């Protein structure tokens, strides 16, 4: 679906940044909420203790024995004092109830803020039995929304419980607003970081993709046979190494292409000449240009040219098999000295035709090696044929076989013109011919 590496990078980094900031926002929000709640609870506990001490002190110093009567007596003065304690925590109020759960006092007054003026017996029972209640609740429907609740029991003069103080805070909403601001700041930061990341990724990706894009265009040019395209090498990183390797490959392909073109030209030339000769002689015989008494002479020439073509085609066939890996070696022990003698006998006619003197220098009469005798024979024949080609009349050809350090070394020497210094580096290149002008010899595939 997404073919562009740039888009893939952007989506990957977008996902990473989004997930990272989501986790970060969640962790920060949870920590801030917990810290706010703990801090508010500590403030509520302190304020509730002050309010409890104030109520119990006033109750104990009064001449009233019943707590309900005490509340009625101080209904006008006590709320103002409790409001001061409630203001210690933002958006808080203090509720005083009797043992039945009836709210007898609210500071500040909250008639419009409460749905009912009593607390359920179940909740009161839990409190009077010193059981914990939920910190966030509506006090069983007293409030419209959940409040953070902190409770204190009020004791009478004789130490018995006479009522319950509820310190209720609605500032959790303010905390939530603070959390929302934090999350908004994180999201905004995420967006800015995402923009900056996209800009950075664009330049990084462009730096990586540009050479790859150039390589793609160069590869398409290679497919059309143009091997002169090169990729610019920038820097020393892996992409630069890839560009260097690509340029080296292009140079190798160029050299191979040049060699193949030269090979095709060589093959075409080597095939065209004998075929033209054969066609000319045959046409001369058919149309009567060549007298009948010379037919046999020219037919022998045609036969020789045909044999040369067959040898040339067989050489090409062998080269093709070697390149494709179809040639299998049939190794066995054989006498390499005898193989050298048979090669000389095979080429005896060509040697005698140029009055060449063959020499054999062997360390011993028989030396056995473990190799493929047919391929060794073929190599020797090729070396000897080349030696014969470039050895002048009455020259010398020498085969030297030596046994050194459990290895047999075979060399062919002749008194020909040798190889020029300029051509020595190309000796082992496929299809290479030093005699480009064909002035000395026209046979062979190089």
Short mmCIF file of C-alpha atoms in Angstrom, two decimals:
data_model
loop_
_atom_site.label_atom_id
_atom_site.label_comp_id
_atom_site.label_asym_id
_atom_site.label_seq_id
_atom_site.Cartn_x
_atom_site.Cartn_y
_atom_site.Cartn_z
CA UNK A 1 0.00 0.00 0.00
CA UNK A 2 2.75 2.46 1.01
CA UNK A 3 5.48 2.20 -1.61
CA UNK A 4 7.40 5.32 -0.57
CA UNK A 5 10.08 4.86 2.09
CA UNK A 6 9.48 8.46 3.18
CA UNK A 7 5.81 7.73 3.95
CA UNK A 8 6.79 4.55 5.80
CA UNK A 9 9.32 6.47 7.89
CA UNK A 10 6.80 9.21 8.70
CA UNK A 11 4.11 6.72 9.71
CA UNK A 12 6.56 4.70 11.79
CA UNK A 13 7.86 7.75 13.66
CA UNK A 14 4.31 9.11 14.00
CA UNK A 15 3.22 5.86 15.63
CA UNK A 16 6.28 5.81 17.91
CA UNK A 17 5.84 9.44 18.98
CA UNK A 18 2.07 9.05 19.50
CA UNK A 19 2.44 5.90 21.58
CA UNK A 20 5.34 7.38 23.57
CA UNK A 21 3.52 10.61 24.36
CA UNK A 22 0.29 8.77 25.16
CA UNK A 23 2.14 6.62 27.69
CA UNK A 24 3.95 9.71 29.01
CA UNK A 25 0.69 11.66 29.33
CA UNK A 26 -0.93 8.76 31.14
CA UNK A 27 1.95 8.38 33.60
CA UNK A 28 2.21 12.13 34.26
CA UNK A 29 -1.57 12.49 34.66
CA UNK A 30 -1.76 9.58 37.09
CA UNK A 31 1.17 10.92 39.12
CA UNK A 32 -0.26 14.47 39.21
CA UNK A 33 -3.73 13.25 40.17
CA UNK A 34 -2.33 11.05 42.92
CA UNK A 35 -0.11 13.84 44.18
CA UNK A 36 -3.01 16.32 44.13
CA UNK A 37 -5.29 13.92 45.97
CA UNK A 38 -2.66 13.15 48.61
CA UNK A 39 -1.90 16.84 49.08
CA UNK A 40 -5.59 17.69 49.31
CA UNK A 41 -6.20 14.85 51.76
CA UNK A 42 -3.42 16.16 53.98
CA UNK A 43 -4.91 19.66 53.82
CA UNK A 44 -8.39 18.29 54.51
CA UNK A 45 -7.12 16.23 57.45
CA UNK A 46 -5.44 19.29 58.95
CA UNK A 47 -8.48 21.51 58.40
CA UNK A 48 -10.85 18.81 59.68
CA UNK A 49 -8.76 18.38 62.86
CA UNK A 50 -8.88 22.13 63.49
CA UNK A 51 -12.65 22.15 62.93
CA UNK A 52 -13.12 19.10 65.19
CA UNK A 53 -11.04 20.67 67.99
CA UNK A 54 -12.96 23.93 67.68
CA UNK A 55 -16.38 22.23 67.85
CA UNK A 56 -15.42 19.93 70.75
CA UNK A 57 -13.84 22.83 72.64
CA UNK A 58 -16.90 25.01 72.23
CA UNK A 59 -19.19 22.10 73.17
CA UNK A 60 -17.16 21.17 76.25
CA UNK A 61 -16.99 24.79 77.43
CA UNK A 62 -20.74 25.27 77.05
CA UNK A 63 -23.34 24.50 79.68
CA UNK A 64 -25.34 22.41 77.23
CA UNK A 65 -25.28 18.65 77.63
CA UNK A 66 -26.94 17.53 74.41
CA UNK A 67 -25.05 17.95 71.17
CA UNK A 68 -28.19 18.72 69.15
CA UNK A 69 -29.08 21.53 71.56
CA UNK A 70 -25.52 22.83 71.31
CA UNK A 71 -25.72 23.00 67.53
CA UNK A 72 -29.01 24.89 67.74
CA UNK A 73 -27.46 27.32 70.17
CA UNK A 74 -24.40 28.07 68.03
CA UNK A 75 -26.08 27.85 64.62
CA UNK A 76 -25.47 31.53 64.01
CA UNK A 77 -21.88 31.85 65.26
CA UNK A 78 -20.24 28.48 64.60
CA UNK A 79 -20.64 28.38 60.78
CA UNK A 80 -18.52 31.51 60.39
CA UNK A 81 -15.69 29.85 62.28
CA UNK A 82 -16.03 26.62 60.31
CA UNK A 83 -16.04 28.50 57.02
CA UNK A 84 -12.52 29.67 57.83
CA UNK A 85 -11.41 26.07 58.14
CA UNK A 86 -13.28 25.06 54.98
CA UNK A 87 -11.53 27.83 53.06
CA UNK A 88 -8.19 26.19 53.82
CA UNK A 89 -9.05 23.79 50.96
CA UNK A 90 -10.46 25.21 47.74
CA UNK A 91 -14.13 24.48 46.95
CA UNK A 92 -14.74 22.71 50.26
CA UNK A 93 -17.51 22.64 52.82
CA UNK A 94 -18.03 21.11 56.24
CA UNK A 95 -21.13 19.09 57.17
CA UNK A 96 -22.06 18.23 60.75
CA UNK A 97 -24.49 15.35 61.36
CA UNK A 98 -26.01 13.75 64.42
CA UNK A 99 -25.78 10.04 65.05
CA UNK A 100 -28.88 9.41 62.91
CA UNK A 101 -27.26 11.00 59.86
CA UNK A 102 -29.29 14.20 59.84
CA UNK A 103 -27.25 17.17 58.60
CA UNK A 104 -27.59 19.71 61.39
CA UNK A 105 -25.06 22.24 60.12
CA UNK A 106 -23.38 23.13 56.83
CA UNK A 107 -20.54 25.61 56.53
CA UNK A 108 -20.79 27.46 54.25
CA UNK A 109 -24.54 27.00 53.79
CA UNK A 110 -25.24 24.62 50.90
CA UNK A 111 -29.00 24.30 50.65
CA UNK A 112 -28.98 24.67 46.89
CA UNK A 113 -25.91 22.47 46.58
CA UNK A 114 -27.32 19.36 48.23
CA UNK A 115 -30.08 17.04 47.04
CA UNK A 116 -31.05 15.94 50.57
CA UNK A 117 -30.20 16.83 54.15
CA UNK A 118 -29.47 13.45 55.63
CA UNK A 119 -26.95 10.66 55.18
CA UNK A 120 -28.00 7.05 54.90
CA UNK A 121 -28.01 4.83 57.98
CA UNK A 122 -25.79 2.31 56.21
CA UNK A 123 -23.03 4.85 55.69
CA UNK A 124 -23.41 6.18 59.24
CA UNK A 125 -23.21 2.65 60.59
CA UNK A 126 -19.92 2.10 58.74
CA UNK A 127 -18.49 5.33 60.15
CA UNK A 128 -19.56 4.64 63.72
CA UNK A 129 -18.01 1.18 63.50
CA UNK A 130 -14.72 2.75 62.38
CA UNK A 131 -15.00 1.26 58.88
CA UNK A 132 -13.46 3.05 55.92
CA UNK A 133 -15.72 4.59 53.30
CA UNK A 134 -14.97 5.46 49.68
CA UNK A 135 -12.97 8.64 49.28
CA UNK A 136 -14.87 9.74 46.17
CA UNK A 137 -18.62 9.58 46.48
CA UNK A 138 -21.84 11.58 46.70
CA UNK A 139 -22.53 10.56 50.32
CA UNK A 140 -25.36 8.30 49.12
CA UNK A 141 -26.99 11.03 47.07
CA UNK A 142 -26.39 14.11 49.22
CA UNK A 143 -24.36 15.75 46.43
CA UNK A 144 -25.05 15.87 42.73
CA UNK A 145 -21.44 14.95 41.88
CA UNK A 146 -18.68 13.04 43.60
CA UNK A 147 -16.66 14.78 46.27
CA UNK A 148 -13.44 13.91 48.04
CA UNK A 149 -14.59 13.01 51.56
CA UNK A 150 -12.70 13.09 54.87
CA UNK A 151 -14.51 12.24 58.13
CA UNK A 152 -13.96 12.95 61.82
CA UNK A 153 -16.10 11.71 64.71
CA UNK A 154 -17.09 14.34 67.33
CA UNK A 155 -16.88 13.41 71.01
CA UNK A 156 -18.99 14.72 73.88
CA UNK A 157 -17.79 15.72 77.33
CA UNK A 158 -17.84 12.12 78.55
CA UNK A 159 -15.86 10.89 75.51
CA UNK A 160 -18.76 9.27 73.69
CA UNK A 161 -19.45 9.94 70.00
CA UNK A 162 -22.08 12.61 69.60
CA UNK A 163 -21.81 13.40 65.89
CA UNK A 164 -19.79 13.18 62.69
CA UNK A 165 -17.89 15.89 60.79
CA UNK A 166 -17.70 15.51 57.01
CA UNK A 167 -15.04 17.57 55.26
CA UNK A 168 -16.08 17.54 51.56
CA UNK A 169 -14.01 18.91 48.69
CA UNK A 170 -15.22 19.50 45.14
CA UNK A 171 -11.79 20.67 43.94
CA UNK A 172 -11.21 17.37 42.11
CA UNK A 173 -12.76 19.08 39.12
CA UNK A 174 -10.08 21.75 39.36
CA UNK A 175 -7.48 18.99 39.47
CA UNK A 176 -9.01 17.45 36.39
CA UNK A 177 -8.82 20.82 34.66
CA UNK A 178 -5.14 20.97 35.59
CA UNK A 179 -4.66 17.47 34.20
CA UNK A 180 -6.41 18.47 30.99
CA UNK A 181 -4.03 21.42 30.68
CA UNK A 182 -1.06 19.07 31.14
CA UNK A 183 -2.40 16.66 28.51
CA UNK A 184 -3.09 19.57 26.16
CA UNK A 185 0.47 20.81 26.64
CA UNK A 186 1.80 17.29 25.97
CA UNK A 187 -0.33 16.97 22.81
CA UNK A 188 0.83 20.40 21.60
CA UNK A 189 4.44 19.44 22.31
CA UNK A 190 3.86 16.16 20.48
CA UNK A 191 2.57 18.02 17.43
CA UNK A 192 5.56 20.37 17.37
CA UNK A 193 7.97 17.49 17.85
CA UNK A 194 6.17 15.59 15.09
CA UNK A 195 6.58 18.53 12.71
CA UNK A 196 10.26 18.84 13.61
CA UNK A 197 10.67 15.07 13.22
CA UNK A 198 9.02 15.11 9.80
CA UNK A 199 11.41 17.86 8.67
CA UNK A 200 14.44 15.96 9.99
CA UNK A 201 13.22 12.66 8.54
CA UNK A 202 12.62 14.36 5.20
CA UNK A 203 16.26 15.46 4.92
CA UNK A 204 17.60 12.16 6.28
CA UNK A 205 15.37 10.13 3.97
CA UNK A 206 16.21 12.33 1.02
CA UNK A 207 19.90 11.79 1.72
CA UNK A 208 19.34 8.02 1.78
CA UNK A 209 16.81 7.80 -1.04
CA UNK A 210 18.57 10.12 -3.50
CA UNK A 211 21.45 7.71 -4.23
CA UNK A 212 19.03 4.79 -4.27
CA UNK A 213 16.84 6.66 -6.73
CA UNK A 214 19.94 7.39 -8.85
CA UNK A 215 20.89 3.70 -8.66
CA UNK A 216 17.41 2.74 -9.81
CA UNK A 217 17.71 5.03 -12.85
CA UNK A 218 21.20 3.68 -13.54
CA UNK A 219 19.93 0.10 -13.31
CA UNK A 220 17.23 0.95 -15.87
CA UNK A 221 19.96 2.39 -18.10
CA UNK A 222 21.94 -0.83 -17.68
CA UNK A 223 18.90 -2.75 -18.84
CA UNK A 224 19.05 -0.70 -22.06
CA UNK A 225 22.74 -1.45 -22.48
CA UNK A 226 24.13 1.90 -21.26
CA UNK A 227 26.89 1.18 -18.74
CA UNK A 228 28.47 4.62 -18.57
CA UNK A 229 26.16 5.90 -15.79
CA UNK A 230 27.75 6.39 -12.36
CA UNK A 231 26.28 7.16 -8.94
CA UNK A 232 27.81 10.10 -7.01
CA UNK A 233 29.53 9.00 -3.79
CA UNK A 234 28.77 11.35 -0.87
CA UNK A 235 30.17 10.71 2.61
CA UNK A 236 31.58 7.52 4.07
CA UNK A 237 28.50 5.76 5.44
CA UNK A 238 26.83 2.53 4.31
CA UNK A 239 24.98 4.33 1.51
CA UNK A 240 28.30 5.67 0.19
CA UNK A 241 29.75 2.14 0.35
CA UNK A 242 26.73 0.90 -1.58
CA UNK A 243 27.28 3.63 -4.19
CA UNK A 244 30.95 2.62 -4.51
CA UNK A 245 29.97 -1.04 -4.91
CA UNK A 246 27.35 -0.04 -7.48
CA UNK A 247 29.90 1.96 -9.47
CA UNK A 248 32.34 -0.96 -9.31
CA UNK A 249 29.59 -3.23 -10.58
CA UNK A 250 28.87 -0.77 -13.38
CA UNK A 251 32.56 -0.72 -14.33
CA UNK A 252 32.65 -4.53 -14.34
CA UNK A 253 29.51 -4.68 -16.46
CA UNK A 254 30.99 -2.14 -18.84
CA UNK A 255 34.16 -4.21 -19.19
CA UNK A 256 32.16 -7.42 -19.66
CA UNK A 257 29.95 -5.72 -22.24
CA UNK A 258 33.00 -4.46 -24.09
CA UNK A 259 34.54 -7.92 -24.03
CA UNK A 260 31.33 -9.50 -25.26
CA UNK A 261 31.10 -7.01 -28.08
CA UNK A 262 34.72 -7.73 -28.96
CA UNK A 263 34.02 -11.44 -28.74
CA UNK A 264 31.00 -11.17 -31.03
CA UNK A 265 33.12 -9.16 -33.46
CA UNK A 266 35.88 -11.77 -33.26
CA UNK A 267 33.48 -14.66 -33.74
CA UNK A 268 31.75 -12.89 -36.61
CA UNK A 269 35.08 -12.24 -38.28
CA UNK A 270 36.36 -15.77 -37.67
CA UNK A 271 33.15 -17.28 -39.04
CA UNK A 272 32.71 -14.90 -41.94
CA UNK A 273 36.12 -15.44 -43.54
CA UNK A 274 35.98 -19.26 -43.97
CA UNK A 275 32.31 -19.13 -44.89
CA UNK A 276 33.00 -16.58 -47.61
CA UNK A 277 35.87 -18.70 -48.85
CA UNK A 278 33.71 -21.84 -48.88
CA UNK A 279 30.87 -20.01 -50.64
CA UNK A 280 33.25 -18.51 -53.21
CA UNK A 281 34.90 -21.84 -54.06
CA UNK A 282 31.57 -23.72 -54.24
CA UNK A 283 30.00 -21.02 -56.43
CA UNK A 284 33.10 -21.04 -58.65
CA UNK A 285 32.79 -24.79 -59.11
CA UNK A 286 29.03 -24.58 -59.79
CA UNK A 287 29.17 -21.73 -62.31
CA UNK A 288 32.25 -23.12 -64.09
CA UNK A 289 34.61 -20.32 -63.11
CA UNK A 290 36.97 -22.92 -61.63
CA UNK A 291 38.07 -25.47 -64.27
CA UNK A 292 37.14 -29.10 -63.68
CA UNK A 293 40.75 -30.18 -63.34
CA UNK A 294 41.10 -27.83 -60.28
CA UNK A 295 37.92 -29.01 -58.54
CA UNK A 296 39.75 -31.46 -56.32
CA UNK A 297 42.27 -28.81 -55.21
CA UNK A 298 39.60 -26.31 -54.22
CA UNK A 299 37.39 -28.98 -52.66
CA UNK A 300 40.33 -29.85 -50.38
CA UNK A 301 40.50 -26.18 -49.41
CA UNK A 302 36.76 -26.21 -48.72
CA UNK A 303 37.22 -29.35 -46.60
CA UNK A 304 40.02 -27.69 -44.59
CA UNK A 305 37.92 -24.58 -44.04
CA UNK A 306 34.98 -26.72 -42.96
CA UNK A 307 37.18 -28.60 -40.52
CA UNK A 308 38.45 -25.28 -39.14
CA UNK A 309 34.88 -24.09 -38.67
CA UNK A 310 34.00 -27.31 -36.85
CA UNK A 311 36.98 -26.91 -34.53
CA UNK A 312 36.05 -23.31 -33.86
CA UNK A 313 32.42 -24.17 -33.11
CA UNK A 314 33.51 -27.01 -30.83
CA UNK A 315 35.76 -24.58 -28.93
CA UNK A 316 32.84 -22.20 -28.47
CA UNK A 317 30.67 -25.07 -27.31
CA UNK A 318 33.26 -26.11 -24.74
CA UNK A 319 33.58 -22.52 -23.54
CA UNK A 320 29.81 -22.32 -23.12
CA UNK A 321 29.72 -25.54 -21.11
CA UNK A 322 32.53 -24.34 -18.85
CA UNK A 323 30.81 -20.97 -18.22
CA UNK A 324 27.47 -22.60 -17.42
CA UNK A 325 29.07 -25.05 -15.03
CA UNK A 326 27.97 -28.09 -17.01
CA UNK A 327 31.51 -29.43 -17.33
CA UNK A 328 32.16 -32.12 -14.74
CA UNK A 329 35.67 -33.21 -13.87
CA UNK A 330 36.44 -36.90 -14.09
CA UNK A 331 39.53 -37.07 -11.94
CA UNK A 332 41.79 -40.08 -11.82
CA UNK A 333 45.47 -41.01 -11.66
CA UNK A 334 47.27 -40.85 -15.02
CA UNK A 335 50.73 -40.29 -16.48
CA UNK A 336 50.97 -36.62 -17.44
CA UNK A 337 54.20 -37.31 -19.38
CA UNK A 338 52.33 -39.70 -21.67
CA UNK A 339 49.62 -37.07 -22.14
CA UNK A 340 52.25 -34.55 -23.24
CA UNK A 341 53.67 -37.04 -25.74
CA UNK A 342 50.19 -37.77 -27.18
CA UNK A 343 49.56 -34.02 -27.58
CA UNK A 344 52.75 -33.66 -29.59
CA UNK A 345 51.80 -36.66 -31.73
CA UNK A 346 48.33 -35.14 -32.29
CA UNK A 347 49.91 -31.94 -33.60
CA UNK A 348 52.75 -33.68 -35.45
CA UNK A 349 51.48 -32.60 -38.88
CA UNK A 350 51.43 -28.90 -37.91
CA UNK A 351 54.87 -29.19 -36.31
CA UNK A 352 56.40 -30.82 -39.38
CA UNK A 353 54.74 -28.32 -41.69
CA UNK A 354 56.75 -25.50 -40.07
CA UNK A 355 59.84 -27.66 -39.49
CA UNK A 356 59.62 -26.99 -35.75
CA UNK A 357 61.89 -28.97 -33.42
CA UNK A 358 59.99 -30.35 -30.37
CA UNK A 359 61.82 -30.91 -27.07
CA UNK A 360 60.68 -32.86 -23.98
CA UNK A 361 62.33 -32.17 -20.63
CA UNK A 362 60.88 -34.47 -17.93
CA UNK A 363 62.25 -35.05 -14.44
CA UNK A 364 61.35 -38.74 -14.90
CA UNK A 365 59.87 -40.91 -17.64
CA UNK A 366 56.55 -41.25 -15.82
CA UNK A 367 54.89 -38.83 -13.43
CA UNK A 368 51.40 -39.58 -12.17
CA UNK A 369 48.94 -36.89 -11.20
CA UNK A 370 45.35 -36.90 -9.95
CA UNK A 371 43.28 -34.79 -12.37
CA UNK A 372 40.92 -34.94 -15.35
CA UNK A 373 43.07 -36.32 -18.20
CA UNK A 374 40.77 -35.04 -21.00
CA UNK A 375 40.81 -31.45 -19.75
CA UNK A 376 44.56 -31.55 -19.12
CA UNK A 377 45.00 -32.85 -22.68
CA UNK A 378 42.79 -30.03 -23.98
CA UNK A 379 44.84 -27.40 -22.12
CA UNK A 380 48.10 -28.84 -23.44
CA UNK A 381 46.73 -28.93 -26.99
CA UNK A 382 45.67 -25.28 -26.75
CA UNK A 383 49.05 -24.21 -25.41
CA UNK A 384 50.88 -26.19 -28.07
CA UNK A 385 48.62 -24.90 -30.85
CA UNK A 386 49.32 -21.33 -29.75
CA UNK A 387 53.02 -22.10 -29.56
CA UNK A 388 52.96 -23.51 -33.11
CA UNK A 389 51.03 -20.51 -34.42
CA UNK A 390 53.58 -18.00 -33.24
CA UNK A 391 56.78 -20.02 -33.68
CA UNK A 392 58.71 -19.16 -36.86
CA UNK A 393 60.01 -21.72 -39.33
CA UNK A 394 62.58 -24.09 -37.80
CA UNK A 395 61.82 -22.81 -34.33
CA UNK A 396 61.74 -24.75 -31.07
CA UNK A 397 58.84 -25.92 -28.89
CA UNK A 398 59.68 -27.31 -25.47
CA UNK A 399 57.49 -29.10 -22.90
CA UNK A 400 58.97 -29.04 -19.41
CA UNK A 401 57.49 -31.22 -16.63
CA UNK A 402 58.99 -30.93 -13.16
CA UNK A 403 58.20 -32.57 -9.82
CA UNK A 404 58.54 -30.04 -6.98
CA UNK A 405 57.27 -30.39 -3.41
CA UNK A 406 54.70 -33.09 -4.24
CA UNK A 407 53.35 -31.03 -7.15
CA UNK A 408 53.87 -31.43 -10.88
CA UNK A 409 54.55 -28.28 -12.90
CA UNK A 410 53.93 -28.37 -16.68
CA UNK A 411 55.17 -25.52 -18.87
CA UNK A 412 55.26 -24.90 -22.63
CA UNK A 413 58.03 -22.82 -24.16
CA UNK A 414 58.55 -21.65 -27.73
CA UNK A 415 60.88 -19.38 -29.68
CA UNK A 416 58.08 -17.15 -30.98
CA UNK A 417 57.67 -13.40 -30.67
CA UNK A 418 56.18 -13.66 -27.17
CA UNK A 419 53.53 -11.45 -25.59
CA UNK A 420 53.98 -7.70 -25.45
CA UNK A 421 54.11 -6.00 -22.06
CA UNK A 422 50.91 -4.14 -22.86
CA UNK A 423 48.99 -7.41 -23.36
CA UNK A 424 50.37 -9.38 -20.38
CA UNK A 425 47.73 -8.04 -17.90
CA UNK A 426 44.99 -9.40 -20.20
CA UNK A 427 46.39 -12.90 -20.67
CA UNK A 428 43.71 -14.52 -18.49
CA UNK A 429 40.81 -12.39 -19.78
CA UNK A 430 38.22 -14.39 -21.66
CA UNK A 431 38.11 -13.99 -25.46
CA UNK A 432 41.12 -11.66 -25.45
CA UNK A 433 43.29 -11.70 -28.59
CA UNK A 434 46.60 -9.92 -28.82
CA UNK A 435 46.61 -10.14 -32.63
CA UNK A 436 43.72 -7.72 -33.09
CA UNK A 437 44.65 -7.07 -36.70
CA UNK A 438 44.52 -10.80 -37.49
CA UNK A 439 47.81 -10.29 -39.23
CA UNK A 440 49.41 -13.37 -37.71
CA UNK A 441 46.62 -15.84 -37.21
CA UNK A 442 42.85 -15.87 -37.57
CA UNK A 443 41.87 -18.98 -35.67
CA UNK A 444 40.82 -19.40 -32.07
CA UNK A 445 38.42 -17.63 -29.77
CA UNK A 446 41.01 -15.90 -27.62
#
